[in-house]
Structures are given as C-alpha cells and as structure tokens.
Amino acid sequence: MMDKVSVHAKRAFLSKLLIVQICCLYAIGITAKTYANNVPTFTASAPENIEAGDQFRLMFTVSSTKELADADLTRFSASIPEGFTVLMGPSRSRASKTQVFNGNTASIYQVTYTYILSVPQVGTFTIPTASITVKGEKLRSQPLVLTVTPAGQSSPESDPQSWMNTIVTMSVSERSPRVNTPVVLECKLYTIAPVDSLANMDLYISPDEFKVEPVVLQNNQWQIEHRFGKNYKAIVFRKLLLYPLRTGELRIGNLHVDAYIRKVDETIDPLDAFFNDGNAASTKKRLHCTGITFHAHE
C-alpha cells in the first residue's frame, strides 16, 4: 500500500513539474517572440516614496530591439499632476544594453524622457498614463502611485535601525591645514541595501574660503568595511582637493544626496522580472552628513 501511495505521489509531482516547465517554456517563447518581432514598450518609473519638497526623477522610457530615429518618436505627451513643480524637463536621452533571451543575445535600445519634479504637499498622488507614437503606433505607459511624506519623516520600517543601512560620510586628510596647502576631502557611501544610483548632491563650499579641484576617481571599486557592528559595502563617490585661502576658522557645509535604493518586490513573477530588468523598484532616500570645520594657519 505504501509503495502504491509513493508511486502515486511521484507521478503527481512529476506531472506538476512537467506543467511548470511547459508554462515556463511557453512564457519564454512569448517574450522572445515579442522582442523578435520588435514590439516596442513604453514604461514609466519614479520613486514610490519621497519627502515633501524633495526633488525626484520621473522617467518615461521607450525600449526597442531596433534603434529608433528621432523621426520615429512623435507626439510624446505626459500629464503632471496639479501641485507638482516641474524643475526641469522633459529632457531626452538615449542608452543601449545587451540582454539574453532563451540563449540568444539581443541589443535593447532605449529613449528616455526625464522630468525633475518636486511636490510641496503631503499625500498620495497618481501620475497618469503618458503616451507616445512610435513609428505610427500609439503606446501608453502604466500609471504610477507616489506617496509624499512630511519633510524629515521617512516611511515606517520594520527594522528600527534601518536608517543605518545606507549612510554617507565625509572625511578630510587634515583639519588644521596651512593656507594654500591641499586638503583631501572624500565623500563615501556605506550601504547594506543595493543602491542603484546617487543624485541631487548638495555640498556648499565657499569660494571665499577654499579653492576646489575635483579628483578623477579611477578604478573605483566597492570595498567591504566594518562599521557600527555591521559589514558595509563602501565606495568613494566624490573626491576633492581643498586649498584654504585664509587663516582662521573655515567650514564646508552639510552634505545632502539622494540614494536610489533597490526594493525587491517578491510578488512579481521571477520570469517577468528576468525580462523586465529585475523584480525591483527604486525608492529614494535622502542622505545627510554634518559639515566639517577647519582651523587654517600660516
């Protein structure tokens, strides 16, 4: 009896496994066929949560397996909700990347329309569908929902120390420098969460107090560093040479920068995620670091 049950269970398991494999192959075939037929897509992206008054990027992207000329893209139209401030845009940029579909390599060409926006009001807002005509075919993006929280308040986290998962620091080679002697300033990102990009960096350095020379970061790579009882991935994202121009107390201002942190959505099917740049959305987090005071001398 036990052998019969065991055989039946194995058959049921193998049947389910076969169905799953067939479904996966079917989905891969449909997706590959879509790209093979060069059906362009039009998608919208923006942070899910921001603080009132912060700047953020709203992007609408056309993706295609064939490079699109300017004449192929017409009648782009996007509605910005009432109460939003348009600081810039729309600006247009191009990019390309390579992806693998069912063992075949394909180039994906993208044209992105970007707005820089801010929202002074607190609340939940819907960014409506945008549209564009690509080679005579009208495409529409998906709507987005944006939650705006009061300034200085982040969305609730399950970990009470989650604010320490991504931080920025500033360090200098000398706090009591000589006038006209260079001081090395490094701005560094420490993170446990995956960070896609940094933007909107704000760091005030008075031209009356310092001459500033940027340093090109070559072979810049992530390092593992232990801080606050945790292992962080760390990288220097800005390096400057500061030349004090006078004696006395000098100061560089607070550092502010936006980090776009990848937030994995486990509800998205992994197969869909594979063909749509991962099952993640970026959430913006405004990072801060206190300024530094110097005492320059002759």
PDB file of C-alpha atoms in Angstrom:
ATOM      1  CA  MET A   1       0.000   0.000   0.000  1.00  0.00           C
ATOM      2  CA  MET A   2       2.799   2.394   0.919  1.00  0.00           C
ATOM      3  CA  ASP A   3       4.541   1.622  -2.378  1.00  0.00           C
ATOM      4  CA  LYS A   4       1.376   2.472  -4.316  1.00  0.00           C
ATOM      5  CA  VAL A   5       0.998   5.752  -2.444  1.00  0.00           C
ATOM      6  CA  SER A   6       4.655   6.551  -3.052  1.00  0.00           C
ATOM      7  CA  VAL A   7       4.347   5.830  -6.774  1.00  0.00           C
ATOM      8  CA  HIS A   8       1.189   7.923  -6.994  1.00  0.00           C
ATOM      9  CA  ALA A   9       2.871  10.828  -5.190  1.00  0.00           C
ATOM     10  CA  LYS A  10       5.873  10.661  -7.504  1.00  0.00           C
ATOM     11  CA  ARG A  11       3.638  10.660 -10.577  1.00  0.00           C
ATOM     12  CA  ALA A  12       1.689  13.646  -9.253  1.00  0.00           C
ATOM     13  CA  PHE A  13       4.915  15.518  -8.527  1.00  0.00           C
ATOM     14  CA  LEU A  14       6.364  14.768 -11.980  1.00  0.00           C
ATOM     15  CA  SER A  15       3.109  15.847 -13.631  1.00  0.00           C
ATOM     16  CA  LYS A  16       3.159  19.175 -11.799  1.00  0.00           C
ATOM     17  CA  LEU A  17       6.841  19.655 -12.645  1.00  0.00           C
ATOM     18  CA  LEU A  18       6.131  18.996 -16.324  1.00  0.00           C
ATOM     19  CA  ILE A  19       3.293  21.539 -16.315  1.00  0.00           C
ATOM     20  CA  VAL A  20       5.546  24.158 -14.714  1.00  0.00           C
ATOM     21  CA  GLN A  21       8.285  23.519 -17.286  1.00  0.00           C
ATOM     22  CA  ILE A  22       5.827  23.768 -20.172  1.00  0.00           C
ATOM     23  CA  CYS A  23       4.453  27.051 -18.784  1.00  0.00           C
ATOM     24  CA  CYS A  24       7.959  28.448 -18.390  1.00  0.00           C
ATOM     25  CA  LEU A  25       8.923  27.491 -21.941  1.00  0.00           C
ATOM     26  CA  TYR A  26       5.689  28.989 -23.239  1.00  0.00           C
ATOM     27  CA  ALA A  27       6.303  32.261 -21.384  1.00  0.00           C
ATOM     28  CA  ILE A  28       9.882  32.416 -22.627  1.00  0.00           C
ATOM     29  CA  GLY A  29       8.675  31.775 -26.167  1.00  0.00           C
ATOM     30  CA  ILE A  30       6.072  34.529 -25.957  1.00  0.00           C
ATOM     31  CA  THR A  31       8.585  37.032 -24.561  1.00  0.00           C
ATOM     32  CA  ALA A  32      11.277  36.086 -27.067  1.00  0.00           C
ATOM     33  CA  LYS A  33       8.745  36.331 -29.895  1.00  0.00           C
ATOM     34  CA  THR A  34       7.739  39.788 -28.707  1.00  0.00           C
ATOM     35  CA  TYR A  35      11.325  41.018 -28.881  1.00  0.00           C
ATOM     36  CA  ALA A  36      11.984  39.150 -32.124  1.00  0.00           C
ATOM     37  CA  ASN A  37       9.030  40.955 -33.702  1.00  0.00           C
ATOM     38  CA  ASN A  38      10.459  44.240 -32.412  1.00  0.00           C
ATOM     39  CA  VAL A  39       7.382  45.288 -30.467  1.00  0.00           C
ATOM     40  CA  PRO A  40       8.486  48.431 -28.581  1.00  0.00           C
ATOM     41  CA  THR A  41       7.409  49.028 -24.994  1.00  0.00           C
ATOM     42  CA  PHE A  42       6.735  52.268 -23.120  1.00  0.00           C
ATOM     43  CA  THR A  43       7.138  52.304 -19.330  1.00  0.00           C
ATOM     44  CA  ALA A  44       7.117  54.881 -16.528  1.00  0.00           C
ATOM     45  CA  SER A  45       9.317  54.913 -13.425  1.00  0.00           C
ATOM     46  CA  ALA A  46       9.648  57.085 -10.311  1.00  0.00           C
ATOM     47  CA  PRO A  47      10.328  56.598  -6.585  1.00  0.00           C
ATOM     48  CA  GLU A  48       7.407  55.166  -4.642  1.00  0.00           C
ATOM     49  CA  ASN A  49       8.009  57.394  -1.593  1.00  0.00           C
ATOM     50  CA  ILE A  50       9.519  60.866  -1.253  1.00  0.00           C
ATOM     51  CA  GLU A  51       9.559  63.659   1.318  1.00  0.00           C
ATOM     52  CA  ALA A  52       7.665  66.897   0.730  1.00  0.00           C
ATOM     53  CA  GLY A  53       9.820  69.422  -1.110  1.00  0.00           C
ATOM     54  CA  ASP A  54      12.422  66.887  -2.282  1.00  0.00           C
ATOM     55  CA  GLN A  55      13.396  66.624  -5.927  1.00  0.00           C
ATOM     56  CA  PHE A  56      12.814  63.372  -7.778  1.00  0.00           C
ATOM     57  CA  ARG A  57      13.035  61.960 -11.288  1.00  0.00           C
ATOM     58  CA  LEU A  58      10.024  60.897 -13.344  1.00  0.00           C
ATOM     59  CA  MET A  59      11.097  58.901 -16.407  1.00  0.00           C
ATOM     60  CA  PHE A  60       9.226  57.538 -19.416  1.00  0.00           C
ATOM     61  CA  THR A  61      11.222  55.019 -21.456  1.00  0.00           C
ATOM     62  CA  VAL A  62      10.694  53.560 -24.921  1.00  0.00           C
ATOM     63  CA  SER A  63      12.508  50.218 -25.368  1.00  0.00           C
ATOM     64  CA  SER A  64      13.052  48.500 -28.710  1.00  0.00           C
ATOM     65  CA  THR A  65      15.297  45.860 -30.268  1.00  0.00           C
ATOM     66  CA  LYS A  66      15.955  48.236 -33.162  1.00  0.00           C
ATOM     67  CA  GLU A  67      17.462  51.682 -32.808  1.00  0.00           C
ATOM     68  CA  LEU A  68      14.837  54.383 -33.232  1.00  0.00           C
ATOM     69  CA  ALA A  69      15.448  57.613 -35.113  1.00  0.00           C
ATOM     70  CA  ASP A  70      14.104  60.914 -33.843  1.00  0.00           C
ATOM     71  CA  ALA A  71      11.526  60.850 -36.630  1.00  0.00           C
ATOM     72  CA  ASP A  72      10.203  57.520 -35.306  1.00  0.00           C
ATOM     73  CA  LEU A  73       9.205  59.129 -31.994  1.00  0.00           C
ATOM     74  CA  THR A  74       6.387  61.661 -32.144  1.00  0.00           C
ATOM     75  CA  ARG A  75       3.581  63.086 -30.032  1.00  0.00           C
ATOM     76  CA  PHE A  76       5.063  62.413 -26.611  1.00  0.00           C
ATOM     77  CA  SER A  77       2.502  63.545 -24.038  1.00  0.00           C
ATOM     78  CA  ALA A  78       2.669  63.361 -20.240  1.00  0.00           C
ATOM     79  CA  SER A  79       0.368  64.972 -17.679  1.00  0.00           C
ATOM     80  CA  ILE A  80       1.987  66.272 -14.500  1.00  0.00           C
ATOM     81  CA  PRO A  81      -0.467  66.265 -11.553  1.00  0.00           C
ATOM     82  CA  GLU A  82      -1.663  69.593 -10.195  1.00  0.00           C
ATOM     83  CA  GLY A  83       0.517  70.784  -7.319  1.00  0.00           C
ATOM     84  CA  PHE A  84       3.712  69.277  -8.737  1.00  0.00           C
ATOM     85  CA  THR A  85       6.519  71.695  -9.601  1.00  0.00           C
ATOM     86  CA  VAL A  86       8.405  70.989 -12.833  1.00  0.00           C
ATOM     87  CA  LEU A  87      12.025  71.954 -12.179  1.00  0.00           C
ATOM     88  CA  MET A  88      13.322  70.571 -15.475  1.00  0.00           C
ATOM     89  CA  GLY A  89      12.123  68.651 -18.463  1.00  0.00           C
ATOM     90  CA  PRO A  90      11.241  66.822 -20.346  1.00  0.00           C
ATOM     91  CA  SER A  91      14.814  66.096 -21.424  1.00  0.00           C
ATOM     92  CA  ARG A  92      15.529  63.226 -23.800  1.00  0.00           C
ATOM     93  CA  SER A  93      18.424  60.761 -23.576  1.00  0.00           C
ATOM     94  CA  ARG A  94      19.455  57.541 -25.294  1.00  0.00           C
ATOM     95  CA  ALA A  95      21.010  54.328 -23.985  1.00  0.00           C
ATOM     96  CA  SER A  96      21.545  50.744 -25.105  1.00  0.00           C
ATOM     97  CA  LYS A  97      22.158  47.430 -23.355  1.00  0.00           C
ATOM     98  CA  THR A  98      22.522  43.753 -24.165  1.00  0.00           C
ATOM     99  CA  GLN A  99      20.210  41.031 -22.843  1.00  0.00           C
ATOM    100  CA  VAL A 100      19.963  37.267 -23.354  1.00  0.00           C
ATOM    101  CA  PHE A 101      16.624  35.732 -24.386  1.00  0.00           C
ATOM    102  CA  ASN A 102      16.420  31.931 -24.430  1.00  0.00           C
ATOM    103  CA  GLY A 103      20.126  31.649 -25.235  1.00  0.00           C
ATOM    104  CA  ASN A 104      20.084  34.397 -27.870  1.00  0.00           C
ATOM    105  CA  THR A 105      21.743  37.766 -27.364  1.00  0.00           C
ATOM    106  CA  ALA A 106      19.809  40.894 -28.304  1.00  0.00           C
ATOM    107  CA  SER A 107      20.529  44.605 -28.107  1.00  0.00           C
ATOM    108  CA  ILE A 108      17.891  46.762 -26.434  1.00  0.00           C
ATOM    109  CA  TYR A 109      17.757  50.435 -27.392  1.00  0.00           C
ATOM    110  CA  GLN A 110      16.090  52.920 -25.063  1.00  0.00           C
ATOM    111  CA  VAL A 111      14.961  56.513 -25.366  1.00  0.00           C
ATOM    112  CA  THR A 112      14.048  58.135 -22.042  1.00  0.00           C
ATOM    113  CA  TYR A 113      12.109  61.331 -21.355  1.00  0.00           C
ATOM    114  CA  THR A 114      13.017  62.680 -17.908  1.00  0.00           C
ATOM    115  CA  TYR A 115      11.372  65.259 -15.666  1.00  0.00           C
ATOM    116  CA  ILE A 116      12.832  66.653 -12.447  1.00  0.00           C
ATOM    117  CA  LEU A 117       9.898  67.375 -10.131  1.00  0.00           C
ATOM    118  CA  SER A 118       9.113  68.327  -6.565  1.00  0.00           C
ATOM    119  CA  VAL A 119       5.903  68.153  -4.530  1.00  0.00           C
ATOM    120  CA  PRO A 120       5.280  70.524  -1.602  1.00  0.00           C
ATOM    121  CA  GLN A 121       2.063  68.813  -0.428  1.00  0.00           C
ATOM    122  CA  VAL A 122       1.803  65.669   1.673  1.00  0.00           C
ATOM    123  CA  GLY A 123      -0.433  62.889   0.380  1.00  0.00           C
ATOM    124  CA  THR A 124      -0.818  60.110  -2.169  1.00  0.00           C
ATOM    125  CA  PHE A 125      -0.781  61.109  -5.826  1.00  0.00           C
ATOM    126  CA  THR A 126      -1.356  59.270  -9.086  1.00  0.00           C
ATOM    127  CA  ILE A 127       0.829  60.087 -12.066  1.00  0.00           C
ATOM    128  CA  PRO A 128      -1.405  59.403 -15.057  1.00  0.00           C
ATOM    129  CA  THR A 129      -0.633  57.350 -18.128  1.00  0.00           C
ATOM    130  CA  ALA A 130       1.656  59.020 -20.675  1.00  0.00           C
ATOM    131  CA  SER A 131       1.585  58.338 -24.411  1.00  0.00           C
ATOM    132  CA  ILE A 132       3.914  58.418 -27.403  1.00  0.00           C
ATOM    133  CA  THR A 133       3.655  57.437 -31.048  1.00  0.00           C
ATOM    134  CA  VAL A 134       6.406  55.075 -32.226  1.00  0.00           C
ATOM    135  CA  LYS A 135       6.528  54.523 -35.990  1.00  0.00           C
ATOM    136  CA  GLY A 136       2.846  55.375 -36.231  1.00  0.00           C
ATOM    137  CA  GLU A 137       1.758  53.159 -33.326  1.00  0.00           C
ATOM    138  CA  LYS A 138       0.475  54.843 -30.180  1.00  0.00           C
ATOM    139  CA  LEU A 139       1.882  53.431 -26.930  1.00  0.00           C
ATOM    140  CA  ARG A 140       0.784  54.140 -23.364  1.00  0.00           C
ATOM    141  CA  SER A 141       2.713  53.794 -20.112  1.00  0.00           C
ATOM    142  CA  GLN A 142       1.344  52.443 -16.864  1.00  0.00           C
ATOM    143  CA  PRO A 143       0.137  54.914 -14.170  1.00  0.00           C
ATOM    144  CA  LEU A 144       2.257  55.396 -11.050  1.00  0.00           C
ATOM    145  CA  VAL A 145       1.310  55.989  -7.408  1.00  0.00           C
ATOM    146  CA  LEU A 146       3.536  58.334  -5.394  1.00  0.00           C
ATOM    147  CA  THR A 147       3.378  58.773  -1.608  1.00  0.00           C
ATOM    148  CA  VAL A 148       4.666  62.087  -0.221  1.00  0.00           C
ATOM    149  CA  THR A 149       5.517  62.157   3.488  1.00  0.00           C
ATOM    150  CA  PRO A 150       6.250  65.216   5.679  1.00  0.00           C
ATOM    151  CA  ALA A 151       9.804  66.532   5.422  1.00  0.00           C
ATOM    152  CA  GLY A 152      12.105  64.820   7.888  1.00  0.00           C
ATOM    153  CA  GLN A 153       9.859  61.776   8.224  1.00  0.00           C
ATOM    154  CA  SER A 154      10.629  58.558   6.385  1.00  0.00           C
ATOM    155  CA  SER A 155       8.211  55.749   5.730  1.00  0.00           C
ATOM    156  CA  PRO A 156       7.935  53.228   8.557  1.00  0.00           C
ATOM    157  CA  GLU A 157      10.430  50.361   8.548  1.00  0.00           C
ATOM    158  CA  SER A 158      10.306  47.032  10.289  1.00  0.00           C
ATOM    159  CA  ASP A 159      13.893  47.498  11.479  1.00  0.00           C
ATOM    160  CA  PRO A 160      14.171  50.436  13.931  1.00  0.00           C
ATOM    161  CA  GLN A 161      17.815  50.883  12.885  1.00  0.00           C
ATOM    162  CA  SER A 162      17.117  50.655   9.151  1.00  0.00           C
ATOM    163  CA  TRP A 163      18.255  54.263   8.697  1.00  0.00           C
ATOM    164  CA  MET A 164      21.793  52.966   9.284  1.00  0.00           C
ATOM    165  CA  ASN A 165      21.571  50.545   6.349  1.00  0.00           C
ATOM    166  CA  THR A 166      22.629  53.317   3.937  1.00  0.00           C
ATOM    167  CA  ILE A 167      24.704  56.301   5.086  1.00  0.00           C
ATOM    168  CA  VAL A 168      27.166  58.849   3.717  1.00  0.00           C
ATOM    169  CA  THR A 169      30.254  60.276   5.400  1.00  0.00           C
ATOM    170  CA  MET A 170      32.832  62.976   4.756  1.00  0.00           C
ATOM    171  CA  SER A 171      36.462  62.668   5.791  1.00  0.00           C
ATOM    172  CA  VAL A 172      39.422  65.022   5.376  1.00  0.00           C
ATOM    173  CA  SER A 173      43.159  64.464   5.485  1.00  0.00           C
ATOM    174  CA  GLU A 174      43.766  67.462   7.763  1.00  0.00           C
ATOM    175  CA  ARG A 175      41.599  69.680   9.979  1.00  0.00           C
ATOM    176  CA  SER A 176      44.339  72.190  10.809  1.00  0.00           C
ATOM    177  CA  PRO A 177      45.823  72.845   7.380  1.00  0.00           C
ATOM    178  CA  ARG A 178      48.198  75.526   6.201  1.00  0.00           C
ATOM    179  CA  VAL A 179      46.937  78.198   3.832  1.00  0.00           C
ATOM    180  CA  ASN A 180      47.225  77.109   0.170  1.00  0.00           C
ATOM    181  CA  THR A 181      48.152  73.556   1.211  1.00  0.00           C
ATOM    182  CA  PRO A 182      45.745  70.973  -0.264  1.00  0.00           C
ATOM    183  CA  VAL A 183      43.370  69.005   1.945  1.00  0.00           C
ATOM    184  CA  VAL A 184      41.852  65.804   0.557  1.00  0.00           C
ATOM    185  CA  LEU A 185      38.080  65.544   1.036  1.00  0.00           C
ATOM    186  CA  GLU A 186      36.382  62.196   0.428  1.00  0.00           C
ATOM    187  CA  CYS A 187      32.622  61.650   0.294  1.00  0.00           C
ATOM    188  CA  LYS A 188      31.832  57.996   0.908  1.00  0.00           C
ATOM    189  CA  LEU A 189      28.739  55.819   0.663  1.00  0.00           C
ATOM    190  CA  TYR A 190      28.202  52.920   3.080  1.00  0.00           C
ATOM    191  CA  THR A 191      25.333  50.575   2.342  1.00  0.00           C
ATOM    192  CA  ILE A 192      23.869  47.199   3.160  1.00  0.00           C
ATOM    193  CA  ALA A 193      20.950  47.642   0.755  1.00  0.00           C
ATOM    194  CA  PRO A 194      21.561  47.631  -3.038  1.00  0.00           C
ATOM    195  CA  VAL A 195      21.939  51.234  -4.285  1.00  0.00           C
ATOM    196  CA  ASP A 196      21.287  51.847  -7.995  1.00  0.00           C
ATOM    197  CA  SER A 197      22.474  55.448  -8.175  1.00  0.00           C
ATOM    198  CA  LEU A 198      23.118  58.735  -6.366  1.00  0.00           C
ATOM    199  CA  ALA A 199      21.669  62.075  -7.463  1.00  0.00           C
ATOM    200  CA  ASN A 200      20.994  65.669  -6.404  1.00  0.00           C
ATOM    201  CA  MET A 201      24.190  66.069  -4.389  1.00  0.00           C
ATOM    202  CA  ASP A 202      24.271  69.285  -2.377  1.00  0.00           C
ATOM    203  CA  LEU A 203      27.521  70.383  -0.702  1.00  0.00           C
ATOM    204  CA  TYR A 204      28.289  74.065  -0.172  1.00  0.00           C
ATOM    205  CA  ILE A 205      31.941  75.132  -0.148  1.00  0.00           C
ATOM    206  CA  SER A 206      32.520  78.886  -0.026  1.00  0.00           C
ATOM    207  CA  PRO A 207      34.716  80.146  -2.890  1.00  0.00           C
ATOM    208  CA  ASP A 208      35.981  82.823  -0.486  1.00  0.00           C
ATOM    209  CA  GLU A 209      37.385  80.168   1.862  1.00  0.00           C
ATOM    210  CA  PHE A 210      38.568  77.365  -0.423  1.00  0.00           C
ATOM    211  CA  LYS A 211      39.877  76.810  -3.901  1.00  0.00           C
ATOM    212  CA  VAL A 212      38.391  73.499  -5.048  1.00  0.00           C
ATOM    213  CA  GLU A 213      39.835  70.983  -7.505  1.00  0.00           C
ATOM    214  CA  PRO A 214      37.913  67.766  -8.313  1.00  0.00           C
ATOM    215  CA  VAL A 215      39.854  64.498  -8.359  1.00  0.00           C
ATOM    216  CA  VAL A 216      39.046  61.951 -11.057  1.00  0.00           C
ATOM    217  CA  LEU A 217      38.171  58.599  -9.470  1.00  0.00           C
ATOM    218  CA  GLN A 218      39.955  55.850 -11.378  1.00  0.00           C
ATOM    219  CA  ASN A 219      39.471  52.111 -10.820  1.00  0.00           C
ATOM    220  CA  ASN A 220      36.932  52.975  -8.145  1.00  0.00           C
ATOM    221  CA  GLN A 221      35.517  49.771  -6.650  1.00  0.00           C
ATOM    222  CA  TRP A 222      33.302  48.666  -3.792  1.00  0.00           C
ATOM    223  CA  GLN A 223      35.104  47.619  -0.602  1.00  0.00           C
ATOM    224  CA  ILE A 224      33.840  45.769   2.474  1.00  0.00           C
ATOM    225  CA  GLU A 225      34.224  47.797   5.692  1.00  0.00           C
ATOM    226  CA  HIS A 226      33.074  47.062   9.246  1.00  0.00           C
ATOM    227  CA  ARG A 227      31.317  49.974  10.991  1.00  0.00           C
ATOM    228  CA  PHE A 228      28.763  50.219  13.793  1.00  0.00           C
ATOM    229  CA  GLY A 229      28.899  46.447  14.244  1.00  0.00           C
ATOM    230  CA  LYS A 230      27.921  45.773  10.612  1.00  0.00           C
ATOM    231  CA  ASN A 231      29.672  44.891   7.380  1.00  0.00           C
ATOM    232  CA  TYR A 232      29.016  47.550   4.736  1.00  0.00           C
ATOM    233  CA  LYS A 233      29.798  47.823   1.066  1.00  0.00           C
ATOM    234  CA  ALA A 234      31.649  51.137   0.772  1.00  0.00           C
ATOM    235  CA  ILE A 235      32.704  53.327  -2.125  1.00  0.00           C
ATOM    236  CA  VAL A 236      34.093  56.859  -2.535  1.00  0.00           C
ATOM    237  CA  PHE A 237      31.716  58.762  -4.834  1.00  0.00           C
ATOM    238  CA  ARG A 238      33.295  62.236  -4.688  1.00  0.00           C
ATOM    239  CA  LYS A 239      36.879  63.339  -4.036  1.00  0.00           C
ATOM    240  CA  LEU A 240      38.089  66.937  -3.901  1.00  0.00           C
ATOM    241  CA  LEU A 241      41.260  68.876  -3.174  1.00  0.00           C
ATOM    242  CA  LEU A 242      40.542  71.890  -0.949  1.00  0.00           C
ATOM    243  CA  TYR A 243      43.055  74.750  -0.764  1.00  0.00           C
ATOM    244  CA  PRO A 244      42.396  77.079   2.226  1.00  0.00           C
ATOM    245  CA  LEU A 245      42.545  80.711   1.109  1.00  0.00           C
ATOM    246  CA  ARG A 246      42.854  82.396   4.510  1.00  0.00           C
ATOM    247  CA  THR A 247      43.698  81.717   8.131  1.00  0.00           C
ATOM    248  CA  GLY A 248      41.143  81.178  10.889  1.00  0.00           C
ATOM    249  CA  GLU A 249      38.019  79.068  11.149  1.00  0.00           C
ATOM    250  CA  LEU A 250      36.729  77.735   7.832  1.00  0.00           C
ATOM    251  CA  ARG A 251      33.809  75.423   7.204  1.00  0.00           C
ATOM    252  CA  ILE A 252      32.321  73.261   4.482  1.00  0.00           C
ATOM    253  CA  GLY A 253      28.565  72.793   4.661  1.00  0.00           C
ATOM    254  CA  ASN A 254      26.448  69.727   5.290  1.00  0.00           C
ATOM    255  CA  LEU A 255      26.366  67.044   2.598  1.00  0.00           C
ATOM    256  CA  HIS A 256      22.997  66.004   1.171  1.00  0.00           C
ATOM    257  CA  VAL A 257      22.488  63.415  -1.563  1.00  0.00           C
ATOM    258  CA  ASP A 258      19.661  61.190  -2.830  1.00  0.00           C
ATOM    259  CA  ALA A 259      20.258  57.432  -2.932  1.00  0.00           C
ATOM    260  CA  TYR A 260      18.005  55.332  -5.144  1.00  0.00           C
ATOM    261  CA  ILE A 261      17.737  52.055  -3.239  1.00  0.00           C
ATOM    262  CA  ARG A 262      16.504  48.944  -4.972  1.00  0.00           C
ATOM    263  CA  LYS A 263      13.437  47.480  -3.289  1.00  0.00           C
ATOM    264  CA  VAL A 264      12.690  43.915  -4.368  1.00  0.00           C
ATOM    265  CA  ASP A 265       9.036  43.104  -4.985  1.00  0.00           C
ATOM    266  CA  GLU A 266       8.674  39.408  -4.192  1.00  0.00           C
ATOM    267  CA  THR A 267       5.126  39.379  -5.586  1.00  0.00           C
ATOM    268  CA  ILE A 268       6.405  39.755  -9.163  1.00  0.00           C
ATOM    269  CA  ASP A 269       6.904  36.543 -11.077  1.00  0.00           C
ATOM    270  CA  PRO A 270      10.651  35.815 -11.414  1.00  0.00           C
ATOM    271  CA  LEU A 271      10.252  35.111 -15.133  1.00  0.00           C
ATOM    272  CA  ASP A 272       8.616  38.500 -15.693  1.00  0.00           C
ATOM    273  CA  ALA A 273      11.349  40.075 -13.604  1.00  0.00           C
ATOM    274  CA  PHE A 274      14.054  38.493 -15.762  1.00  0.00           C
ATOM    275  CA  PHE A 275      12.678  40.077 -18.928  1.00  0.00           C
ATOM    276  CA  ASN A 276      11.966  43.448 -17.314  1.00  0.00           C
ATOM    277  CA  ASP A 277      15.263  44.370 -15.635  1.00  0.00           C
ATOM    278  CA  GLY A 278      14.558  42.559 -12.368  1.00  0.00           C
ATOM    279  CA  ASN A 279      11.712  42.471  -9.895  1.00  0.00           C
ATOM    280  CA  ALA A 280      12.785  45.671  -8.153  1.00  0.00           C
ATOM    281  CA  ALA A 281      11.707  49.274  -7.860  1.00  0.00           C
ATOM    282  CA  SER A 282      13.928  52.089  -6.664  1.00  0.00           C
ATOM    283  CA  THR A 283      12.977  54.023  -3.547  1.00  0.00           C
ATOM    284  CA  LYS A 284      14.633  57.380  -2.965  1.00  0.00           C
ATOM    285  CA  LYS A 285      16.273  58.070   0.381  1.00  0.00           C
ATOM    286  CA  ARG A 286      17.733  61.481   1.222  1.00  0.00           C
ATOM    287  CA  LEU A 287      21.087  61.023   2.963  1.00  0.00           C
ATOM    288  CA  HIS A 288      22.771  63.636   5.150  1.00  0.00           C
ATOM    289  CA  CYS A 289      26.182  64.214   6.686  1.00  0.00           C
ATOM    290  CA  THR A 290      27.244  67.024   9.034  1.00  0.00           C
ATOM    291  CA  GLY A 291      29.720  69.592   7.685  1.00  0.00           C
ATOM    292  CA  ILE A 292      33.351  69.942   8.773  1.00  0.00           C
ATOM    293  CA  THR A 293      35.133  72.850  10.486  1.00  0.00           C
ATOM    294  CA  PHE A 294      38.804  73.661   9.823  1.00  0.00           C
ATOM    295  CA  HIS A 295      41.305  75.881  11.611  1.00  0.00           C
ATOM    296  CA  ALA A 296      43.727  77.116   8.962  1.00  0.00           C
ATOM    297  CA  HIS A 297      47.065  78.711   9.796  1.00  0.00           C
ATOM    298  CA  GLU A 298      50.147  80.113   8.035  1.00  0.00           C
TER     299      GLU A 298
END
